[in-house]
Structure formats: C-alpha cells, structure tokens
Amino acid sequence: MNVRGEEVMRVKKILSVCLATVMAVSFVACGSKGGSKDDSLVIYTNSGSNGRDAWLKEQAKEAGFSVEVVQIQGGDLGNRIVSEKNNVQADLVFGLNNVEYEKLKAEDTLEKWEPEWAKEVDLSLGDKDGYYYPIVIQPLVNIMSADLQNPPKDYTDLVNEEWKDKYTILNFGGGTGKTILASLLVRYEDPNGELGVSEEGWNFVKNWIQNGHMESEGEDYVGAVVDGSRPICEMWGSGVLQNEAERDYKFQVMSPEVGVPYVTEQVAILKGSDKTEKAIEFANWFGSSKVQEAWMNEFGTIPCQEDALNNAPENVKAFLKSVHQQEIDWAFVAEHLDQWVEKVELEFIQ
C-alpha cells in the first residue's frame, strides 16, 4: 500500500473511532432520563417566586424527592406546556387556575389521576373529570373603607350614580381583573348572545367599567381605600390580609349574595411524562395537610386542605367566613375569556 493509501486508511480509522464515540455519547444523552436523573422530577409552576422554589426543593429533598422547580409566568406557562405537548419536558404543574387548566385539558396535555388527599379538599373547586385538584384558594373581592356608610352589596350596585369614580377596577392584563370580569359576564350567559353573553350583560359591564376608575400604573389604589378618596377596589384574598397587616387597617369586604369568584391554584400531572407514578407520589406529598400547612405558614397562602386550614391564623379564618364561592362554569369562561377581554378593551374602556 502506498503512502497516500495508508493516509486514507488512517483517516478512515480516526473517523470511525470519532463516529463510535459520538454514537456512544448520543446514546448516553438519550438515555440520561433513565440514568442518574431517572428519579428527578421537573415541576413547572407560576408560584415559585419569592423563595418558594428553593423552599420546595429543600423540603422535597428531605422527603426523598429530587426536584427541579421551573418558574414561568402564568400567562406563558400554559402556552409552554401546549408547545411541548409532543416532546414533554416536565412531569407535573401546579399554581395555574381553573381557566388555564381547562385550556390544557382541552389540548389533551393532562393525565387523569386521583390524589390520596382527594376527600380532604372541596373537589368542587377542582375538576369534575379528575385531571386537576385544588391546593390553594384565593377569593377575589372588593375591599372598602372601614368608615364607608351604606356600602354597596354587589357589583350591580356600583353602576349607580352615587358610586361614580368611587371604585377601582384592576386592569385586565392581570389574573384578578380578568377573573372578576368573567365572574360578572357569566351571570348573563346566553347561548344566543354575543360571545355567549346577553345584551343586558354587555350593557351592565359597559356601565360598570365607565362608571368606575381603571387602575393606573403605579398608583396606590389600596391607599385610596384607606384614606377614603376612592373607597372601593378589587383585591385577591392574600392581598387583603397582607395589606391589613402592613397598614394596620381593617377593610370592609363586599360579599354579594351570588358569591365571589375563587381563583384556585391546582396541581396536575402532565401527560406523556415517563415518571407518572413518581409525579403522583410527589403530588400526594405536596398536597397533603402537613405540607400545605407548612406552605401556608411560610408564604401566607390559604390552603384547600381542611385540616391545614383549621390551624390557620384567626384573621384568615375570619376572612374566609365573610365570603362564599360563586358557582362558575370554568369551561365556558376558558372558551370565551380572551375574546371577552378584547371586546371590553376595544369598545368599553375610554
């Protein structure tokens, strides 16, 4: 064999060794999910900020779980899960509300299951079909100045002239504003109406928006309630309690006869995970009374677990007794909410 031939053979040998190495590395990479990280769970959440992710990782480790907590904003999290539908990257998700879970359910991204603690929570807050289950509740309310005389009893009172510019509506880019809007429109459900809502319903919402004050960026709308300059504003449950504590103030809370919307953070198992059993085992632990009580004490949440709630501070118990849940068809809301918000922003906000 001549020198050139020997050189060609040497190059081919080197290439074959490199190819074998690449294939071996690729095999290991593809099989890594079943290797040392086989028991490690990837958890998606929009409730991992302010130290929650680190706390959860540490507590889970003590309980025998290895977890990676990926914090993603609520508006993006659902879209992320749907985009990964055919190449699932996470094993379970918690923190989203009913509307987002209904969208995920419709996209066939969730696994049907049942936690060990199912009978310890109010299942009416979750999914009747068994795809997601409640862990934390957030009643959405209107808080009012302590000295406000003859306060309105319902949103329907706010359209009266006496309340003009006396209440703040939170913008519809946030979850609280959107959900309260939805809770009003579902009262006027009409299959023959525009976007499933009667003409009466749309007229009411238009008057409600135009008789009130839309939140402005950076304003202290809670301070306006305290000093009485604008004595009513929308607020989520833990925000009520937090502001009362920080401002040393006790609000009146509007409690309509029809009830108030409860935003409920849920936990679900993602379909397509190869660690479904492990994910369910983790969800059984995380949603348990003991862990939810610790979660409440650490981060001020309101647990759905009855036993954990029984050990809640008195102000939490009193707040929950002052309101009750509005019955809402979340599937109907999920189907129309984006269009409702678009119509309201384009046609009603001046």
C-alpha positions as a Python dict, from the first residue, in 0.01 Angstrom:
ca = {
    (1, 'M'): (0, 0, 0),
    (2, 'N'): (140, 344, -93),
    (3, 'V'): (176, 637, 141),
    (4, 'R'): (-145, 801, 17),
    (5, 'G'): (-337, 478, 70),
    (6, 'E'): (-204, 445, 425),
    (7, 'E'): (-302, 804, 497),
    (8, 'V'): (-659, 743, 371),
    (9, 'M'): (-689, 431, 589),
    (10, 'R'): (-561, 622, 892),
    (11, 'V'): (-816, 900, 839),
    (12, 'K'): (-1097, 646, 799),
    (13, 'K'): (-992, 474, 1120),
    (14, 'I'): (-992, 805, 1307),
    (15, 'L'): (-1333, 894, 1165),
    (16, 'S'): (-1475, 555, 1263),
    (17, 'V'): (-1350, 597, 1620),
    (18, 'C'): (-1498, 950, 1635),
    (19, 'L'): (-1829, 823, 1498),
    (20, 'A'): (-1840, 546, 1754),
    (21, 'T'): (-1767, 798, 2028),
    (22, 'V'): (-2042, 1032, 1905),
    (23, 'M'): (-2290, 744, 1891),
    (24, 'A'): (-2196, 637, 2242),
    (25, 'V'): (-2236, 991, 2375),
    (26, 'S'): (-2568, 1026, 2192),
    (27, 'F'): (-2689, 700, 2342),
    (28, 'V'): (-2596, 814, 2691),
    (29, 'A'): (-2761, 1152, 2634),
    (30, 'C'): (-3078, 995, 2502),
    (31, 'G'): (-3080, 751, 2790),
    (32, 'S'): (-2994, 1003, 3059),
    (33, 'K'): (-3361, 1033, 3155),
    (34, 'G'): (-3334, 672, 3265),
    (35, 'G'): (-2991, 716, 3425),
    (36, 'S'): (-2883, 900, 3734),
    (37, 'K'): (-3160, 1161, 3695),
    (38, 'D'): (-3433, 900, 3646),
    (39, 'D'): (-3596, 983, 3980),
    (40, 'S'): (-3561, 1359, 3938),
    (41, 'L'): (-3890, 1539, 3869),
    (42, 'V'): (-3926, 1857, 3666),
    (43, 'I'): (-4200, 2078, 3806),
    (44, 'Y'): (-4349, 2374, 3618),
    (45, 'T'): (-4517, 2647, 3822),
    (46, 'N'): (-4614, 3013, 3822),
    (47, 'S'): (-4598, 3008, 4203),
    (48, 'G'): (-4227, 2955, 4253),
    (49, 'S'): (-4116, 3313, 4315),
    (50, 'N'): (-4016, 3486, 4641),
    (51, 'G'): (-3825, 3181, 4763),
    (52, 'R'): (-4099, 2926, 4707),
    (53, 'D'): (-3890, 2728, 4457),
    (54, 'A'): (-3591, 2698, 4693),
    (55, 'W'): (-3813, 2608, 4990),
    (56, 'L'): (-3997, 2342, 4791),
    (57, 'K'): (-3675, 2189, 4660),
    (58, 'E'): (-3529, 2170, 5009),
    (59, 'Q'): (-3841, 2026, 5172),
    (60, 'A'): (-3888, 1776, 4889),
    (61, 'K'): (-3530, 1658, 4931),
    (62, 'E'): (-3593, 1588, 5299),
    (63, 'A'): (-3897, 1385, 5194),
    (64, 'G'): (-3689, 1180, 4949),
    (65, 'F'): (-3766, 1363, 4623),
    (66, 'S'): (-3520, 1518, 4381),
    (67, 'V'): (-3698, 1805, 4204),
    (68, 'E'): (-3621, 2085, 3963),
    (69, 'V'): (-3867, 2374, 4001),
    (70, 'V'): (-3906, 2586, 3687),
    (71, 'Q'): (-4076, 2922, 3749),
    (72, 'I'): (-4272, 3055, 3447),
    (73, 'Q'): (-4519, 3345, 3445),
    (74, 'G'): (-4881, 3236, 3440),
    (75, 'G'): (-4955, 3392, 3103),
    (76, 'D'): (-4674, 3196, 2940),
    (77, 'L'): (-4688, 2869, 3133),
    (78, 'G'): (-4996, 2724, 2967),
    (79, 'N'): (-4860, 2808, 2622),
    (80, 'R'): (-4528, 2646, 2712),
    (81, 'I'): (-4697, 2321, 2811),
    (82, 'V'): (-4903, 2312, 2492),
    (83, 'S'): (-4596, 2382, 2278),
    (84, 'E'): (-4417, 2086, 2441),
    (85, 'K'): (-4714, 1855, 2402),
    (86, 'N'): (-4531, 1621, 2163),
    (87, 'N'): (-4198, 1647, 2346),
    (88, 'V'): (-4291, 1669, 2714),
    (89, 'Q'): (-4022, 1834, 2927),
    (90, 'A'): (-4190, 1841, 3271),
    (91, 'D'): (-4367, 1588, 3488),
    (92, 'L'): (-4623, 1795, 3674),
    (93, 'V'): (-4750, 2151, 3709),
    (94, 'F'): (-4904, 2348, 3995),
    (95, 'G'): (-5021, 2705, 4055),
    (96, 'L'): (-5237, 2776, 3750),
    (97, 'N'): (-5608, 2845, 3790),
    (98, 'N'): (-5915, 2665, 3655),
    (99, 'V'): (-5929, 2865, 3332),
    (100, 'E'): (-5573, 2775, 3235),
    (101, 'Y'): (-5623, 2411, 3330),
    (102, 'E'): (-5939, 2392, 3122),
    (103, 'K'): (-5734, 2507, 2823),
    (104, 'L'): (-5468, 2244, 2898),
    (105, 'K'): (-5736, 1980, 2938),
    (106, 'A'): (-5887, 2071, 2601),
    (107, 'E'): (-5540, 2035, 2446),
    (108, 'D'): (-5508, 1682, 2593),
    (109, 'T'): (-5194, 1765, 2790),
    (110, 'L'): (-5307, 1634, 3131),
    (111, 'E'): (-5312, 1286, 3283),
    (112, 'K'): (-5622, 1169, 3469),
    (113, 'W'): (-5542, 1073, 3829),
    (114, 'E'): (-5663, 1093, 4188),
    (115, 'P'): (-5456, 1205, 4489),
    (116, 'E'): (-5464, 1029, 4825),
    (117, 'W'): (-5598, 1352, 4980),
    (118, 'A'): (-5889, 1396, 4737),
    (119, 'K'): (-6150, 1354, 5014),
    (120, 'E'): (-5973, 1612, 5231),
    (121, 'V'): (-6042, 1906, 4997),
    (122, 'D'): (-6351, 2060, 4838),
    (123, 'L'): (-6350, 1889, 4500),
    (124, 'S'): (-6599, 2142, 4362),
    (125, 'L'): (-6300, 2379, 4345),
    (126, 'G'): (-6118, 2142, 4109),
    (127, 'D'): (-6205, 1938, 3801),
    (128, 'K'): (-6510, 1714, 3799),
    (129, 'D'): (-6337, 1486, 3549),
    (130, 'G'): (-6031, 1429, 3768),
    (131, 'Y'): (-5749, 1597, 3574),
    (132, 'Y'): (-5652, 1869, 3827),
    (133, 'Y'): (-5702, 1917, 4201),
    (134, 'P'): (-5715, 2222, 4433),
    (135, 'I'): (-5434, 2313, 4672),
    (136, 'V'): (-5463, 2690, 4741),
    (137, 'I'): (-5762, 2926, 4717),
    (138, 'Q'): (-5776, 3299, 4652),
    (139, 'P'): (-6121, 3459, 4688),
    (140, 'L'): (-6137, 3774, 4473),
    (141, 'V'): (-6328, 4057, 4637),
    (142, 'N'): (-6388, 4430, 4660),
    (143, 'I'): (-6236, 4582, 4973),
    (144, 'M'): (-6392, 4902, 5109),
    (145, 'S'): (-6303, 5179, 5353),
    (146, 'A'): (-6381, 5090, 5712),
    (147, 'D'): (-6595, 5402, 5759),
    (148, 'L'): (-6785, 5383, 5428),
    (149, 'Q'): (-7155, 5431, 5505),
    (150, 'N'): (-7421, 5214, 5337),
    (151, 'P'): (-7160, 5029, 5128),
    (152, 'P'): (-7267, 4856, 4807),
    (153, 'K'): (-7366, 4493, 4848),
    (154, 'D'): (-7298, 4380, 4490),
    (155, 'Y'): (-7124, 4486, 4171),
    (156, 'T'): (-7469, 4563, 4032),
    (157, 'D'): (-7493, 4849, 4283),
    (158, 'L'): (-7174, 5010, 4151),
    (159, 'V'): (-7333, 5128, 3827),
    (160, 'N'): (-7546, 5373, 4026),
    (161, 'E'): (-7452, 5741, 4005),
    (162, 'E'): (-7363, 5762, 4377),
    (163, 'W'): (-7062, 5534, 4317),
    (164, 'K'): (-6928, 5709, 4008),
    (165, 'D'): (-6546, 5716, 4021),
    (166, 'K'): (-6556, 5567, 4372),
    (167, 'Y'): (-6418, 5224, 4286),
    (168, 'T'): (-6103, 5094, 4119),
    (169, 'I'): (-6114, 4815, 3859),
    (170, 'L'): (-5786, 4628, 3819),
    (171, 'N'): (-5656, 4612, 3464),
    (172, 'F'): (-5737, 4308, 3254),
    (173, 'G'): (-5375, 4217, 3194),
    (174, 'G'): (-5369, 4056, 3538),
    (175, 'G'): (-5547, 3748, 3661),
    (176, 'T'): (-5758, 3923, 3924),
    (177, 'G'): (-5907, 4178, 3684),
    (178, 'K'): (-5978, 3916, 3418),
    (179, 'T'): (-6142, 3674, 3659),
    (180, 'I'): (-6367, 3934, 3818),
    (181, 'L'): (-6476, 4044, 3470),
    (182, 'A'): (-6555, 3682, 3387),
    (183, 'S'): (-6749, 3639, 3713),
    (184, 'L'): (-6979, 3924, 3606),
    (185, 'L'): (-7030, 3810, 3248),
    (186, 'V'): (-7120, 3451, 3345),
    (187, 'R'): (-7421, 3589, 3531),
    (188, 'Y'): (-7562, 3682, 3191),
    (189, 'E'): (-7482, 3365, 2996),
    (190, 'D'): (-7690, 3343, 2679),
    (191, 'P'): (-7614, 3090, 2404),
    (192, 'N'): (-7774, 3327, 2153),
    (193, 'G'): (-7590, 3635, 2276),
    (194, 'E'): (-7263, 3784, 2151),
    (195, 'L'): (-6976, 3564, 2272),
    (196, 'G'): (-7227, 3372, 2484),
    (197, 'V'): (-7344, 3679, 2680),
    (198, 'S'): (-7682, 3856, 2665),
    (199, 'E'): (-7721, 4216, 2556),
    (200, 'E'): (-7821, 4302, 2913),
    (201, 'G'): (-7492, 4158, 3035),
    (202, 'W'): (-7283, 4360, 2793),
    (203, 'N'): (-7471, 4679, 2881),
    (204, 'F'): (-7413, 4618, 3250),
    (205, 'V'): (-7039, 4556, 3206),
    (206, 'K'): (-7007, 4869, 2990),
    (207, 'N'): (-7177, 5079, 3259),
    (208, 'W'): (-6971, 4917, 3536),
    (209, 'I'): (-6645, 4999, 3360),
    (210, 'Q'): (-6737, 5350, 3257),
    (211, 'N'): (-6880, 5442, 3597),
    (212, 'G'): (-6558, 5334, 3773),
    (213, 'H'): (-6187, 5405, 3761),
    (214, 'M'): (-5949, 5176, 3574),
    (215, 'E'): (-5625, 5107, 3758),
    (216, 'S'): (-5337, 5334, 3657),
    (217, 'E'): (-4982, 5205, 3664),
    (218, 'G'): (-4802, 5285, 3987),
    (219, 'E'): (-5100, 5424, 4178),
    (220, 'D'): (-5165, 5326, 4538),
    (221, 'Y'): (-5525, 5216, 4497),
    (222, 'V'): (-5525, 5047, 4840),
    (223, 'G'): (-5409, 5374, 4997),
    (224, 'A'): (-5704, 5544, 4828),
    (225, 'V'): (-5937, 5299, 5004),
    (226, 'V'): (-5773, 5366, 5340),
    (227, 'D'): (-5791, 5746, 5310),
    (228, 'G'): (-6139, 5734, 5153),
    (229, 'S'): (-6051, 5925, 4834),
    (230, 'R'): (-6162, 5624, 4627),
    (231, 'P'): (-6310, 5392, 4890),
    (232, 'I'): (-6355, 5066, 4694),
    (233, 'C'): (-6112, 4849, 4499),
    (234, 'E'): (-6066, 4492, 4383),
    (235, 'M'): (-5825, 4264, 4570),
    (236, 'W'): (-5717, 3899, 4589),
    (237, 'G'): (-5751, 3713, 4919),
    (238, 'S'): (-5392, 3703, 5043),
    (239, 'G'): (-5358, 4068, 4933),
    (240, 'V'): (-5643, 4165, 5164),
    (241, 'L'): (-5474, 4001, 5461),
    (242, 'Q'): (-5130, 4131, 5372),
    (243, 'N'): (-5249, 4491, 5334),
    (244, 'E'): (-5444, 4475, 5660),
    (245, 'A'): (-5132, 4360, 5840),
    (246, 'E'): (-4893, 4605, 5674),
    (247, 'R'): (-5124, 4908, 5707),
    (248, 'D'): (-5272, 4812, 6044),
    (249, 'Y'): (-5619, 4858, 5898),
    (250, 'K'): (-5939, 4653, 5879),
    (251, 'F'): (-6133, 4670, 5550),
    (252, 'Q'): (-6498, 4608, 5485),
    (253, 'V'): (-6539, 4331, 5228),
    (254, 'M'): (-6818, 4320, 4970),
    (255, 'S'): (-6991, 3982, 4976),
    (256, 'P'): (-7257, 3954, 4702),
    (257, 'E'): (-7538, 3705, 4756),
    (258, 'V'): (-7428, 3522, 4439),
    (259, 'G'): (-7082, 3479, 4590),
    (260, 'V'): (-6735, 3583, 4478),
    (261, 'P'): (-6503, 3408, 4233),
    (262, 'Y'): (-6244, 3182, 4387),
    (263, 'V'): (-5917, 3157, 4198),
    (264, 'T'): (-5790, 2816, 4294),
    (265, 'E'): (-5432, 2707, 4239),
    (266, 'Q'): (-5435, 2350, 4119),
    (267, 'V'): (-5191, 2061, 4074),
    (268, 'A'): (-5190, 1829, 3773),
    (269, 'I'): (-4981, 1552, 3616),
    (270, 'L'): (-4859, 1616, 3263),
    (271, 'K'): (-4948, 1359, 3002),
    (272, 'G'): (-4651, 1198, 2828),
    (273, 'S'): (-4416, 1201, 3128),
    (274, 'D'): (-4226, 875, 3177),
    (275, 'K'): (-4233, 936, 3554),
    (276, 'T'): (-4608, 950, 3610),
    (277, 'E'): (-4606, 730, 3921),
    (278, 'K'): (-4327, 934, 4079),
    (279, 'A'): (-4507, 1257, 3990),
    (280, 'I'): (-4826, 1132, 4158),
    (281, 'E'): (-4622, 1029, 4462),
    (282, 'F'): (-4484, 1384, 4482),
    (283, 'A'): (-4830, 1541, 4435),
    (284, 'N'): (-4963, 1320, 4717),
    (285, 'W'): (-4690, 1459, 4941),
    (286, 'F'): (-4714, 1824, 4831),
    (287, 'G'): (-5093, 1840, 4858),
    (288, 'S'): (-5102, 1671, 5198),
    (289, 'S'): (-5232, 1857, 5501),
    (290, 'K'): (-4893, 1865, 5671),
    (291, 'V'): (-4708, 2017, 5374),
    (292, 'Q'): (-4986, 2261, 5286),
    (293, 'E'): (-4991, 2386, 5645),
    (294, 'A'): (-4615, 2445, 5627),
    (295, 'W'): (-4663, 2618, 5286),
    (296, 'M'): (-4930, 2841, 5445),
    (297, 'N'): (-4714, 2931, 5744),
    (298, 'E'): (-4413, 3005, 5523),
    (299, 'F'): (-4584, 3203, 5245),
    (300, 'G'): (-4925, 3314, 5374),
    (301, 'T'): (-5133, 3101, 5136),
    (302, 'I'): (-5490, 2984, 5207),
    (303, 'P'): (-5489, 2603, 5181),
    (304, 'C'): (-5771, 2395, 5040),
    (305, 'Q'): (-5676, 2124, 5288),
    (306, 'E'): (-5938, 2141, 5566),
    (307, 'D'): (-5705, 2016, 5840),
    (308, 'A'): (-5437, 2270, 5742),
    (309, 'L'): (-5697, 2547, 5728),
    (310, 'N'): (-5818, 2455, 6077),
    (311, 'N'): (-5472, 2557, 6200),
    (312, 'A'): (-5476, 2886, 6009),
    (313, 'P'): (-5442, 3221, 6194),
    (314, 'E'): (-5772, 3373, 6310),
    (315, 'N'): (-5764, 3656, 6053),
    (316, 'V'): (-5752, 3401, 5770),
    (317, 'K'): (-6046, 3209, 5914),
    (318, 'A'): (-6249, 3527, 5965),
    (319, 'F'): (-6186, 3645, 5610),
    (320, 'L'): (-6297, 3313, 5461),
    (321, 'K'): (-6613, 3314, 5673),
    (322, 'S'): (-6704, 3657, 5537),
    (323, 'V'): (-6733, 3537, 5176),
    (324, 'H'): (-6859, 3236, 4985),
    (325, 'Q'): (-6783, 3087, 4646),
    (326, 'Q'): (-6968, 3186, 4330),
    (327, 'E'): (-7063, 2895, 4106),
    (328, 'I'): (-6883, 2941, 3773),
    (329, 'D'): (-6862, 2720, 3465),
    (330, 'W'): (-6487, 2748, 3411),
    (331, 'A'): (-6500, 2561, 3080),
    (332, 'F'): (-6739, 2830, 2949),
    (333, 'V'): (-6504, 3101, 3078),
    (334, 'A'): (-6198, 2936, 2925),
    (335, 'E'): (-6373, 2919, 2588),
    (336, 'H'): (-6456, 3291, 2577),
    (337, 'L'): (-6233, 3487, 2817),
    (338, 'D'): (-5973, 3612, 2566),
    (339, 'Q'): (-6249, 3739, 2336),
    (340, 'W'): (-6436, 3900, 2627),
    (341, 'V'): (-6127, 4092, 2732),
    (342, 'E'): (-6058, 4202, 2375),
    (343, 'K'): (-6415, 4332, 2328),
    (344, 'V'): (-6413, 4519, 2660),
    (345, 'E'): (-6075, 4682, 2598),
    (346, 'L'): (-6163, 4787, 2243),
    (347, 'E'): (-6520, 4902, 2297),
    (348, 'F'): (-6577, 5000, 2661),
    (349, 'I'): (-6258, 5144, 2809),
    (350, 'Q'): (-6246, 5516, 2730),
}
